[in-house]
PDB file of C-alpha atoms in Angstrom:
ATOM      1  CA  MET A   1      14.787 -44.432  -3.420  1.00 61.00           C
ATOM      2  CA  ALA A   2      12.854 -47.560  -4.541  1.00 77.00           C
ATOM      3  CA  LYS A   3       9.289 -47.600  -3.208  1.00 92.00           C
ATOM      4  CA  LEU A   4       6.799 -50.220  -2.652  1.00 97.00           C
ATOM      5  CA  THR A   5       3.304 -49.356  -1.567  1.00 98.00           C
ATOM      6  CA  LEU A   6       0.955 -52.052   0.359  1.00 98.00           C
ATOM      7  CA  VAL A   7      -2.438 -51.129  -0.732  1.00 98.00           C
ATOM      8  CA  GLY A   8      -5.642 -52.463   0.967  1.00 97.00           C
ATOM      9  CA  LEU A   9      -8.466 -52.984  -1.504  1.00 97.00           C
ATOM     10  CA  GLY A  10     -11.320 -53.258   1.160  1.00 96.00           C
ATOM     11  CA  PRO A  11     -13.935 -56.133   0.628  1.00 94.00           C
ATOM     12  CA  GLY A  12     -13.968 -56.115  -2.864  1.00 89.00           C
ATOM     13  CA  SER A  13     -16.331 -53.441  -4.474  1.00 93.00           C
ATOM     14  CA  ILE A  14     -14.404 -50.830  -6.467  1.00 94.00           C
ATOM     15  CA  ASP A  15     -16.656 -48.288  -4.680  1.00 95.00           C
ATOM     16  CA  LEU A  16     -15.095 -49.006  -1.290  1.00 96.00           C
ATOM     17  CA  VAL A  17     -11.379 -48.544  -2.752  1.00 97.00           C
ATOM     18  CA  THR A  18     -10.348 -45.408  -1.218  1.00 97.00           C
ATOM     19  CA  PRO A  19      -9.107 -42.453  -3.066  1.00 97.00           C
ATOM     20  CA  ALA A  20      -5.628 -42.875  -1.833  1.00 98.00           C
ATOM     21  CA  ALA A  21      -5.518 -46.403  -2.994  1.00 97.00           C
ATOM     22  CA  ARG A  22      -6.985 -45.588  -6.361  1.00 97.00           C
ATOM     23  CA  GLU A  23      -4.350 -43.001  -6.838  1.00 97.00           C
ATOM     24  CA  ALA A  24      -1.425 -45.448  -5.997  1.00 97.00           C
ATOM     25  CA  ILE A  25      -2.533 -48.028  -8.310  1.00 97.00           C
ATOM     26  CA  GLU A  26      -3.119 -45.563 -11.139  1.00 96.00           C
ATOM     27  CA  SER A  27       0.487 -43.981 -10.630  1.00 95.00           C
ATOM     28  CA  ALA A  28       2.227 -47.013 -10.119  1.00 96.00           C
ATOM     29  CA  ASP A  29       4.642 -48.646 -12.646  1.00 95.00           C
ATOM     30  CA  VAL A  30       3.788 -52.025 -11.428  1.00 97.00           C
ATOM     31  CA  VAL A  31       0.708 -53.779 -10.011  1.00 97.00           C
ATOM     32  CA  ALA A  32       1.187 -57.116  -8.049  1.00 96.00           C
ATOM     33  CA  GLY A  33      -1.213 -59.289  -6.010  1.00 95.00           C
ATOM     34  CA  TYR A  34      -2.987 -62.266  -5.949  1.00 94.00           C
ATOM     35  CA  LYS A  35      -4.799 -62.784  -9.271  1.00 92.00           C
ATOM     36  CA  ALA A  36      -8.445 -62.622  -8.008  1.00 92.00           C
ATOM     37  CA  TYR A  37      -7.661 -59.302  -6.156  1.00 93.00           C
ATOM     38  CA  VAL A  38      -5.974 -57.843  -9.350  1.00 94.00           C
ATOM     39  CA  ASP A  39      -9.059 -58.833 -11.374  1.00 93.00           C
ATOM     40  CA  LEU A  40     -11.327 -56.686  -8.881  1.00 92.00           C
ATOM     41  CA  ILE A  41      -9.216 -53.603  -9.962  1.00 95.00           C
ATOM     42  CA  ALA A  42      -8.997 -54.399 -13.549  1.00 94.00           C
ATOM     43  CA  SER A  43     -10.835 -50.878 -14.497  1.00 94.00           C
ATOM     44  CA  LEU A  44      -7.829 -49.149 -12.673  1.00 95.00           C
ATOM     45  CA  ILE A  45      -5.013 -50.740 -14.606  1.00 95.00           C
ATOM     46  CA  ASP A  46      -4.123 -49.327 -17.868  1.00 92.00           C
ATOM     47  CA  GLN A  47      -0.388 -49.176 -18.675  1.00 91.00           C
ATOM     48  CA  GLN A  48       1.106 -50.792 -15.459  1.00 94.00           C
ATOM     49  CA  ASP A  49       2.820 -53.860 -15.645  1.00 94.00           C
ATOM     50  CA  VAL A  50       1.338 -56.622 -13.640  1.00 96.00           C
ATOM     51  CA  ILE A  51       2.556 -59.360 -11.388  1.00 94.00           C
ATOM     52  CA  GLN A  52       0.155 -61.987 -10.385  1.00 89.00           C
ATOM     53  CA  SER A  53       0.041 -65.493  -9.108  1.00 84.00           C
ATOM     54  CA  GLY A  54      -2.336 -68.021  -7.222  1.00 80.00           C
ATOM     55  CA  MET A  55      -3.334 -68.982  -3.751  1.00 78.00           C
ATOM     56  CA  THR A  56      -0.453 -69.902  -1.461  1.00 80.00           C
ATOM     57  CA  ARG A  57       2.260 -68.195  -3.458  1.00 89.00           C
ATOM     58  CA  GLU A  58       2.506 -64.966  -1.149  1.00 92.00           C
ATOM     59  CA  TRP A  59       6.125 -65.656  -0.850  1.00 93.00           C
ATOM     60  CA  GLU A  60       6.710 -65.149  -4.524  1.00 93.00           C
ATOM     61  CA  ARG A  61       4.231 -62.345  -4.908  1.00 94.00           C
ATOM     62  CA  ALA A  62       6.185 -60.367  -2.012  1.00 95.00           C
ATOM     63  CA  ALA A  63       9.588 -61.081  -3.298  1.00 95.00           C
ATOM     64  CA  ALA A  64       8.719 -60.265  -6.926  1.00 95.00           C
ATOM     65  CA  ALA A  65       7.186 -56.929  -5.776  1.00 96.00           C
ATOM     66  CA  ILE A  66      10.143 -55.934  -3.657  1.00 96.00           C
ATOM     67  CA  ASP A  67      12.666 -56.854  -6.268  1.00 95.00           C
ATOM     68  CA  ALA A  68      10.615 -54.710  -8.646  1.00 96.00           C
ATOM     69  CA  ALA A  69      10.763 -51.805  -6.346  1.00 96.00           C
ATOM     70  CA  ALA A  70      14.500 -52.393  -5.976  1.00 94.00           C
ATOM     71  CA  GLU A  71      14.945 -51.820  -9.532  1.00 94.00           C
ATOM     72  CA  GLY A  72      13.688 -48.231  -9.096  1.00 94.00           C
ATOM     73  CA  LYS A  73      10.198 -48.734 -10.196  1.00 95.00           C
ATOM     74  CA  SER A  74       6.948 -47.526  -8.271  1.00 96.00           C
ATOM     75  CA  VAL A  75       5.317 -50.763  -7.070  1.00 97.00           C
ATOM     76  CA  VAL A  76       1.818 -51.403  -5.657  1.00 98.00           C
ATOM     77  CA  LEU A  77       1.212 -54.559  -3.906  1.00 98.00           C
ATOM     78  CA  VAL A  78      -2.562 -55.164  -3.366  1.00 97.00           C
ATOM     79  CA  CYS A  79      -4.281 -57.182  -0.829  1.00 96.00           C
ATOM     80  CA  SER A  80      -8.123 -57.756  -0.021  1.00 95.00           C
ATOM     81  CA  GLY A  81      -9.250 -55.653   3.356  1.00 96.00           C
ATOM     82  CA  ASP A  82      -6.343 -54.423   4.952  1.00 97.00           C
ATOM     83  CA  SER A  83      -2.683 -55.309   4.076  1.00 97.00           C
ATOM     84  CA  GLY A  84      -1.897 -55.659   7.869  1.00 96.00           C
ATOM     85  CA  MET A  85      -4.924 -57.922   8.655  1.00 96.00           C
ATOM     86  CA  TYR A  86      -4.205 -61.728   7.701  1.00 95.00           C
ATOM     87  CA  ALA A  87      -2.437 -60.405   4.479  1.00 95.00           C
ATOM     88  CA  MET A  88       0.752 -59.154   3.000  1.00 96.00           C
ATOM     89  CA  ALA A  89       2.311 -56.507   5.064  1.00 97.00           C
ATOM     90  CA  PRO A  90       3.765 -58.765   7.843  1.00 97.00           C
ATOM     91  CA  LEU A  91       5.398 -60.890   5.284  1.00 96.00           C
ATOM     92  CA  VAL A  92       6.931 -58.032   3.359  1.00 97.00           C
ATOM     93  CA  LEU A  93       8.202 -56.396   6.509  1.00 97.00           C
ATOM     94  CA  GLU A  94       9.952 -59.773   7.283  1.00 96.00           C
ATOM     95  CA  LEU A  95      11.521 -60.157   3.830  1.00 96.00           C
ATOM     96  CA  LEU A  96      12.668 -56.581   3.988  1.00 95.00           C
ATOM     97  CA  GLN A  97      14.394 -57.251   7.513  1.00 94.00           C
ATOM     98  CA  GLN A  98      16.205 -60.285   5.877  1.00 93.00           C
ATOM     99  CA  ARG A  99      17.274 -58.713   2.914  1.00 90.00           C
ATOM    100  CA  ASN A 100      21.142 -58.179   2.204  1.00 87.00           C
ATOM    101  CA  PRO A 101      22.271 -54.610   3.505  1.00 87.00           C
ATOM    102  CA  GLU A 102      24.024 -54.095   0.126  1.00 85.00           C
ATOM    103  CA  LEU A 103      21.016 -54.390  -1.809  1.00 86.00           C
ATOM    104  CA  PRO A 104      19.040 -51.070  -2.673  1.00 86.00           C
ATOM    105  CA  VAL A 105      16.980 -49.963   0.246  1.00 89.00           C
ATOM    106  CA  VAL A 106      13.155 -50.089  -0.478  1.00 92.00           C
ATOM    107  CA  GLU A 107      10.856 -47.541   0.857  1.00 94.00           C
ATOM    108  CA  LEU A 108       7.756 -48.865   2.263  1.00 96.00           C
ATOM    109  CA  ALA A 109       4.109 -47.222   2.289  1.00 97.00           C
ATOM    110  CA  ILE A 110       0.910 -48.679   3.440  1.00 98.00           C
ATOM    111  CA  ILE A 111      -2.621 -47.481   2.525  1.00 98.00           C
ATOM    112  CA  PRO A 112      -5.189 -48.950   4.631  1.00 97.00           C
ATOM    113  CA  GLY A 113      -8.376 -50.687   3.530  1.00 97.00           C
ATOM    114  CA  ILE A 114     -11.755 -51.771   5.018  1.00 97.00           C
ATOM    115  CA  THR A 115     -11.395 -54.952   6.646  1.00 97.00           C
ATOM    116  CA  ALA A 116     -13.378 -57.988   6.324  1.00 96.00           C
ATOM    117  CA  ALA A 117     -14.580 -57.706   9.900  1.00 97.00           C
ATOM    118  CA  ASN A 118     -15.778 -53.875   9.279  1.00 97.00           C
ATOM    119  CA  ALA A 119     -17.512 -54.675   5.918  1.00 97.00           C
ATOM    120  CA  CYS A 120     -19.454 -57.651   6.839  1.00 98.00           C
ATOM    121  CA  ALA A 121     -20.450 -55.795  10.337  1.00 98.00           C
ATOM    122  CA  SER A 122     -21.932 -53.016   8.355  1.00 98.00           C
ATOM    123  CA  LEU A 123     -24.353 -55.365   6.586  1.00 98.00           C
ATOM    124  CA  VAL A 124     -25.816 -56.642   9.722  1.00 98.00           C
ATOM    125  CA  GLY A 125     -25.891 -53.686  12.157  1.00 98.00           C
ATOM    126  CA  ALA A 126     -23.579 -53.254  14.936  1.00 98.00           C
ATOM    127  CA  PRO A 127     -22.217 -56.585  16.093  1.00 98.00           C
ATOM    128  CA  LEU A 128     -18.866 -55.268  16.811  1.00 98.00           C
ATOM    129  CA  GLY A 129     -20.223 -52.070  18.721  1.00 97.00           C
ATOM    130  CA  HIS A 130     -17.916 -53.192  22.010  1.00 97.00           C
ATOM    131  CA  ASP A 131     -14.732 -54.867  22.456  1.00 97.00           C
ATOM    132  CA  SER A 132     -14.017 -57.485  19.752  1.00 98.00           C
ATOM    133  CA  CYS A 133     -11.327 -59.514  18.115  1.00 98.00           C
ATOM    134  CA  THR A 134     -10.726 -61.425  15.102  1.00 98.00           C
ATOM    135  CA  ILE A 135      -9.558 -64.986  15.132  1.00 98.00           C
ATOM    136  CA  SER A 136      -8.624 -66.890  11.878  1.00 97.00           C
ATOM    137  CA  LEU A 137      -9.503 -70.306  11.668  1.00 97.00           C
ATOM    138  CA  SER A 138      -7.032 -71.570   9.164  1.00 95.00           C
ATOM    139  CA  ASP A 139      -4.108 -73.552  10.412  1.00 95.00           C
ATOM    140  CA  LEU A 140      -1.791 -73.512   7.462  1.00 93.00           C
ATOM    141  CA  LEU A 141       0.489 -71.044   9.254  1.00 94.00           C
ATOM    142  CA  THR A 142      -0.701 -71.317  12.852  1.00 96.00           C
ATOM    143  CA  PRO A 143      -0.743 -74.606  14.794  1.00 97.00           C
ATOM    144  CA  TRP A 144      -4.466 -75.764  15.894  1.00 97.00           C
ATOM    145  CA  GLU A 145      -3.906 -75.795  19.588  1.00 98.00           C
ATOM    146  CA  VAL A 146      -2.888 -72.260  19.641  1.00 98.00           C
ATOM    147  CA  ILE A 147      -6.198 -71.259  17.769  1.00 98.00           C
ATOM    148  CA  THR A 148      -8.421 -73.264  20.138  1.00 98.00           C
ATOM    149  CA  LYS A 149      -6.650 -71.472  23.069  1.00 98.00           C
ATOM    150  CA  ARG A 150      -7.335 -67.882  21.447  1.00 98.00           C
ATOM    151  CA  ILE A 151     -11.014 -69.009  21.016  1.00 98.00           C
ATOM    152  CA  GLU A 152     -11.183 -70.006  24.575  1.00 98.00           C
ATOM    153  CA  ALA A 153      -9.783 -66.967  25.699  1.00 98.00           C
ATOM    154  CA  ALA A 154     -11.983 -64.687  23.828  1.00 98.00           C
ATOM    155  CA  ALA A 155     -15.085 -66.714  24.641  1.00 98.00           C
ATOM    156  CA  MET A 156     -14.164 -66.340  28.580  1.00 98.00           C
ATOM    157  CA  ALA A 157     -13.407 -62.522  27.993  1.00 98.00           C
ATOM    158  CA  ASP A 158     -16.888 -61.978  26.388  1.00 98.00           C
ATOM    159  CA  PHE A 159     -15.338 -60.443  23.213  1.00 98.00           C
ATOM    160  CA  ALA A 160     -17.640 -60.304  20.243  1.00 98.00           C
ATOM    161  CA  ILE A 161     -15.697 -62.443  17.517  1.00 98.00           C
ATOM    162  CA  THR A 162     -15.139 -62.193  13.993  1.00 98.00           C
ATOM    163  CA  PHE A 163     -13.836 -65.491  12.406  1.00 98.00           C
ATOM    164  CA  TYR A 164     -11.870 -65.508   9.297  1.00 97.00           C
ATOM    165  CA  ASN A 165     -11.336 -68.374   7.180  1.00 96.00           C
ATOM    166  CA  PRO A 166     -14.067 -70.370   8.842  1.00 97.00           C
ATOM    167  CA  ARG A 167     -14.516 -73.480   6.562  1.00 95.00           C
ATOM    168  CA  SER A 168     -13.018 -75.154   3.493  1.00 90.00           C
ATOM    169  CA  LYS A 169     -13.164 -77.975   1.623  1.00 87.00           C
ATOM    170  CA  LYS A 170     -10.436 -79.650   3.448  1.00 86.00           C
ATOM    171  CA  ARG A 171     -11.380 -78.255   6.904  1.00 89.00           C
ATOM    172  CA  LYS A 172     -14.762 -78.511   7.890  1.00 89.00           C
ATOM    173  CA  SER A 173     -14.725 -79.173  11.528  1.00 95.00           C
ATOM    174  CA  HIS A 174     -12.761 -76.167  12.971  1.00 97.00           C
ATOM    175  CA  ILE A 175     -15.982 -74.043  13.090  1.00 98.00           C
ATOM    176  CA  GLU A 176     -17.855 -76.571  15.005  1.00 98.00           C
ATOM    177  CA  ILE A 177     -15.024 -76.991  17.412  1.00 98.00           C
ATOM    178  CA  ALA A 178     -15.180 -73.215  17.905  1.00 98.00           C
ATOM    179  CA  GLN A 179     -18.841 -73.333  18.312  1.00 98.00           C
ATOM    180  CA  GLN A 180     -18.835 -75.966  20.975  1.00 98.00           C
ATOM    181  CA  ILE A 181     -16.047 -73.595  22.863  1.00 98.00           C
ATOM    182  CA  LEU A 182     -18.115 -70.763  22.544  1.00 98.00           C
ATOM    183  CA  LEU A 183     -21.266 -72.613  23.789  1.00 98.00           C
ATOM    184  CA  GLN A 184     -19.445 -73.306  26.960  1.00 98.00           C
ATOM    185  CA  HIS A 185     -19.503 -69.560  27.864  1.00 98.00           C
ATOM    186  CA  ARG A 186     -22.381 -68.053  25.906  1.00 97.00           C
ATOM    187  CA  ASP A 187     -26.205 -68.389  25.600  1.00 98.00           C
ATOM    188  CA  PRO A 188     -27.150 -70.894  22.425  1.00 98.00           C
ATOM    189  CA  LYS A 189     -29.226 -67.988  21.179  1.00 98.00           C
ATOM    190  CA  THR A 190     -26.637 -65.500  20.967  1.00 98.00           C
ATOM    191  CA  PRO A 191     -26.754 -63.680  17.532  1.00 98.00           C
ATOM    192  CA  VAL A 192     -24.541 -64.832  14.670  1.00 98.00           C
ATOM    193  CA  ALA A 193     -24.034 -63.343  11.283  1.00 98.00           C
ATOM    194  CA  VAL A 194     -22.545 -65.385   8.288  1.00 98.00           C
ATOM    195  CA  VAL A 195     -21.621 -63.123   5.616  1.00 98.00           C
ATOM    196  CA  ASN A 196     -20.252 -64.597   2.445  1.00 96.00           C
ATOM    197  CA  ALA A 197     -18.281 -62.271  -0.018  1.00 94.00           C
ATOM    198  CA  ALA A 198     -19.413 -58.952   1.360  1.00 96.00           C
ATOM    199  CA  TYR A 199     -19.869 -56.372  -1.121  1.00 95.00           C
ATOM    200  CA  ARG A 200     -19.122 -58.722  -4.342  1.00 93.00           C
ATOM    201  CA  ASP A 201     -21.471 -59.854  -6.746  1.00 91.00           C
ATOM    202  CA  ASP A 202     -21.857 -63.283  -4.997  1.00 92.00           C
ATOM    203  CA  GLN A 203     -22.699 -61.499  -1.518  1.00 96.00           C
ATOM    204  CA  ARG A 204     -24.925 -63.499   0.818  1.00 97.00           C
ATOM    205  CA  VAL A 205     -25.988 -62.538   4.285  1.00 98.00           C
ATOM    206  CA  MET A 206     -27.639 -65.264   6.619  1.00 98.00           C
ATOM    207  CA  LEU A 207     -28.606 -64.534  10.121  1.00 98.00           C
ATOM    208  CA  SER A 208     -28.744 -67.403  12.908  1.00 98.00           C
ATOM    209  CA  THR A 209     -27.612 -68.088  16.457  1.00 98.00           C
ATOM    210  CA  LEU A 210     -24.763 -69.696  18.198  1.00 98.00           C
ATOM    211  CA  ASP A 211     -26.323 -73.138  18.582  1.00 98.00           C
ATOM    212  CA  SER A 212     -27.373 -73.708  14.912  1.00 98.00           C
ATOM    213  CA  PHE A 213     -25.145 -71.332  12.391  1.00 98.00           C
ATOM    214  CA  THR A 214     -22.883 -74.285  11.585  1.00 97.00           C
ATOM    215  CA  SER A 215     -25.581 -75.734   9.588  1.00 97.00           C
ATOM    216  CA  LEU A 216     -25.770 -72.942   7.128  1.00 97.00           C
ATOM    217  CA  GLU A 217     -23.721 -73.315   4.024  1.00 95.00           C
ATOM    218  CA  PHE A 218     -20.464 -71.179   3.830  1.00 95.00           C
ATOM    219  CA  GLY A 219     -16.691 -71.690   2.959  1.00 92.00           C
ATOM    220  CA  MET A 220     -13.498 -69.555   2.895  1.00 90.00           C
ATOM    221  CA  ASN A 221     -15.163 -66.205   1.365  1.00 90.00           C
ATOM    222  CA  ALA A 222     -17.429 -65.986   4.550  1.00 96.00           C
ATOM    223  CA  ALA A 223     -16.831 -64.207   7.941  1.00 97.00           C
ATOM    224  CA  VAL A 224     -18.736 -65.568  10.896  1.00 98.00           C
ATOM    225  CA  LEU A 225     -19.628 -62.801  13.426  1.00 98.00           C
ATOM    226  CA  VAL A 226     -20.601 -63.978  16.978  1.00 98.00           C
ATOM    227  CA  GLY A 227     -22.113 -61.481  19.421  1.00 98.00           C
ATOM    228  CA  ASN A 228     -21.189 -61.178  22.928  1.00 98.00           C
ATOM    229  CA  SER A 229     -23.452 -61.902  25.812  1.00 97.00           C
ATOM    230  CA  ASN A 230     -25.117 -58.476  25.552  1.00 97.00           C
ATOM    231  CA  SER A 231     -25.722 -58.999  21.694  1.00 98.00           C
ATOM    232  CA  TYR A 232     -29.191 -58.877  20.652  1.00 98.00           C
ATOM    233  CA  TYR A 233     -31.645 -58.818  17.378  1.00 98.00           C
ATOM    234  CA  PHE A 234     -33.349 -55.352  16.463  1.00 97.00           C
ATOM    235  CA  GLY A 235     -35.148 -56.786  13.422  1.00 97.00           C
ATOM    236  CA  ASP A 236     -32.446 -57.927  11.018  1.00 96.00           C
ATOM    237  CA  TRP A 237     -29.812 -55.859  12.644  1.00 98.00           C
ATOM    238  CA  ILE A 238     -27.402 -57.292  15.314  1.00 98.00           C
ATOM    239  CA  VAL A 239     -26.703 -54.907  18.063  1.00 98.00           C
ATOM    240  CA  THR A 240     -23.873 -55.280  20.720  1.00 98.00           C
ATOM    241  CA  PRO A 241     -24.238 -52.229  23.091  1.00 96.00           C
ATOM    242  CA  ARG A 242     -21.481 -49.887  23.864  1.00 93.00           C
ATOM    243  CA  GLY A 243     -23.017 -49.797  27.471  1.00 88.00           C
ATOM    244  CA  TYR A 244     -24.688 -46.315  27.428  1.00 84.00           C
ATOM    245  CA  LYS A 245     -27.429 -47.931  29.416  1.00 89.00           C
ATOM    246  CA  ASN A 246     -24.996 -48.153  32.348  1.00 88.00           C
ATOM    247  CA  LYS A 247     -24.815 -44.562  32.477  1.00 88.00           C
ATOM    248  CA  TYR A 248     -27.903 -42.789  30.948  1.00 89.00           C
ATOM    249  CA  GLN A 249     -31.623 -43.086  30.692  1.00 89.00           C
ATOM    250  CA  LEU A 250     -31.713 -43.680  26.942  1.00 90.00           C
ATOM    251  CA  GLU A 251     -35.394 -42.139  26.538  1.00 90.00           C
ATOM    252  CA  THR A 252     -34.166 -38.759  27.926  1.00 91.00           C
ATOM    253  CA  GLY A 253     -30.557 -38.725  27.914  1.00 91.00           C
ATOM    254  CA  ALA A 254     -30.390 -38.031  31.394  1.00 92.00           C
ATOM    255  CA  VAL A 255     -27.242 -39.372  33.632  1.00 91.00           C
ATOM    256  CA  LEU A 256     -28.277 -42.101  35.890  1.00 91.00           C
ATOM    257  CA  SER A 257     -28.175 -41.700  39.696  1.00 90.00           C
ATOM    258  CA  GLY A 258     -24.616 -42.056  41.055  1.00 91.00           C
ATOM    259  CA  GLN A 259     -23.091 -41.662  37.584  1.00 91.00           C
ATOM    260  CA  LYS A 260     -21.164 -38.683  36.274  1.00 90.00           C
ATOM    261  CA  ARG A 261     -20.717 -37.642  32.549  1.00 90.00           C
ATOM    262  CA  GLY A 262     -17.061 -37.984  31.701  1.00 90.00           C
ATOM    263  CA  HIS A 263     -16.180 -40.017  34.464  1.00 92.00           C
ATOM    264  CA  ALA A 264     -15.595 -43.584  35.096  1.00 92.00           C
ATOM    265  CA  LEU A 265     -18.402 -45.904  35.522  1.00 92.00           C
ATOM    266  CA  LYS A 266     -19.429 -46.628  39.054  1.00 90.00           C
ATOM    267  CA  THR A 267     -20.710 -50.255  39.819  1.00 84.00           C
ATOM    268  CA  SER A 268     -22.209 -51.141  42.964  1.00 72.00           C
ATOM    269  CA  GLY A 269     -20.093 -54.237  43.547  1.00 56.00           C
ATOM    270  CA  ALA A 270     -16.772 -52.197  42.983  1.00 44.00           C
ATOM    271  CA  PRO A 271     -16.506 -48.887  44.952  1.00 41.00           C
ATOM    272  CA  GLN A 272     -14.181 -46.385  43.345  1.00 39.00           C
ATOM    273  CA  VAL A 273     -12.053 -43.751  44.625  1.00 37.00           C
ATOM    274  CA  GLU A 274     -12.394 -40.212  43.298  1.00 38.00           C
ATOM    275  CA  THR A 275      -9.096 -39.132  42.120  1.00 35.00           C
ATOM    276  CA  GLU A 276      -7.676 -35.878  43.414  1.00 34.00           C
ATOM    277  CA  ILE A 277      -6.130 -34.917  40.123  1.00 35.00           C
ATOM    278  CA  GLN A 278      -8.546 -32.507  38.220  1.00 41.00           C
ATOM    279  CA  ILE A 279      -8.333 -32.207  34.485  1.00 38.00           C
ATOM    280  CA  ASP A 280      -9.435 -28.847  32.940  1.00 47.00           C
ATOM    281  CA  ALA A 281     -12.957 -29.459  31.628  1.00 46.00           C
ATOM    282  CA  GLU A 282     -12.516 -27.317  28.568  1.00 45.00           C
ATOM    283  CA  PHE A 283      -9.166 -29.219  27.771  1.00 41.00           C
ATOM    284  CA  GLN A 284     -10.759 -32.638  28.206  1.00 48.00           C
ATOM    285  CA  GLU A 285     -13.926 -31.663  26.028  1.00 48.00           C
ATOM    286  CA  GLN A 286     -11.574 -30.537  23.333  1.00 49.00           C
ATOM    287  CA  THR A 287      -9.411 -33.736  23.296  1.00 45.00           C
ATOM    288  CA  MET A 288     -12.163 -36.423  23.758  1.00 48.00           C
ATOM    289  CA  THR A 289     -13.414 -38.063  20.712  1.00 47.00           C
ATOM    290  CA  GLU A 290     -17.198 -38.671  20.608  1.00 45.00           C
ATOM    291  CA  GLY A 291     -16.889 -41.958  21.604  1.00 50.00           C
ATOM    292  CA  ASP A 292     -15.102 -41.163  24.768  1.00 49.00           C
ATOM    293  CA  ARG A 293     -17.689 -38.750  26.050  1.00 46.00           C
ATOM    294  CA  VAL A 294     -19.761 -41.368  27.725  1.00 48.00           C
TER     295      VAL A 294
END
């Protein structure tokens, strides 16, 4: 069966390409992708045929990769970050869905990659330590009025936010509009990080606050990370607390009065009823992740 593998390359450093992604690229007959991303993995390309094209040519790349796979070749289509995050996976799946059923079936595999949000966050601490979302400010494929509704909803819900595609030569005001929406719901001194080209040669990390970050110089290669109402600076790190202080005494690790380890958080404003269903403690301990044991 013909096979097409979508590979997320991560933020750009060859060191952050996963072993599974490396193996898929090196064993492929064909490597397809945006030229700048193919250049990032030049050291992994030897005998493979290469299909590459420029910006805004996503449909052509996806169709060419599918056609090559349908010919019986092992094809890898590379994307920056993760292929499912503002990248090629949705388009490839849509094209496969539209294919003539009489054409050869193309088996699809997806290898995840480190997203821009994760990569940029790692350079400035833990700005995404609690509930967060990503919003692209590019209106090339999404109406601007839809984007502003999503910004408003995220602001009201107090999500930490990573803005993708924050500014371009043609589109300078969108990030400023996003800033004004957020300022209606958050403190002007909310921590903000602007990270350009994370883990690439031209990486640049800039720290600021919600009321002033738009004065910084950045473009399409940057991501803007905005903290929530609880985020703060610890030196040059941004911290968005998970909420441990609501249940534990941080100095000693002791459980606060009225709280129980492994039970829902109790708040004074919302009395909670204890459930009569008891879960075996040993089973619960075995199945919880470390992050759940709060």
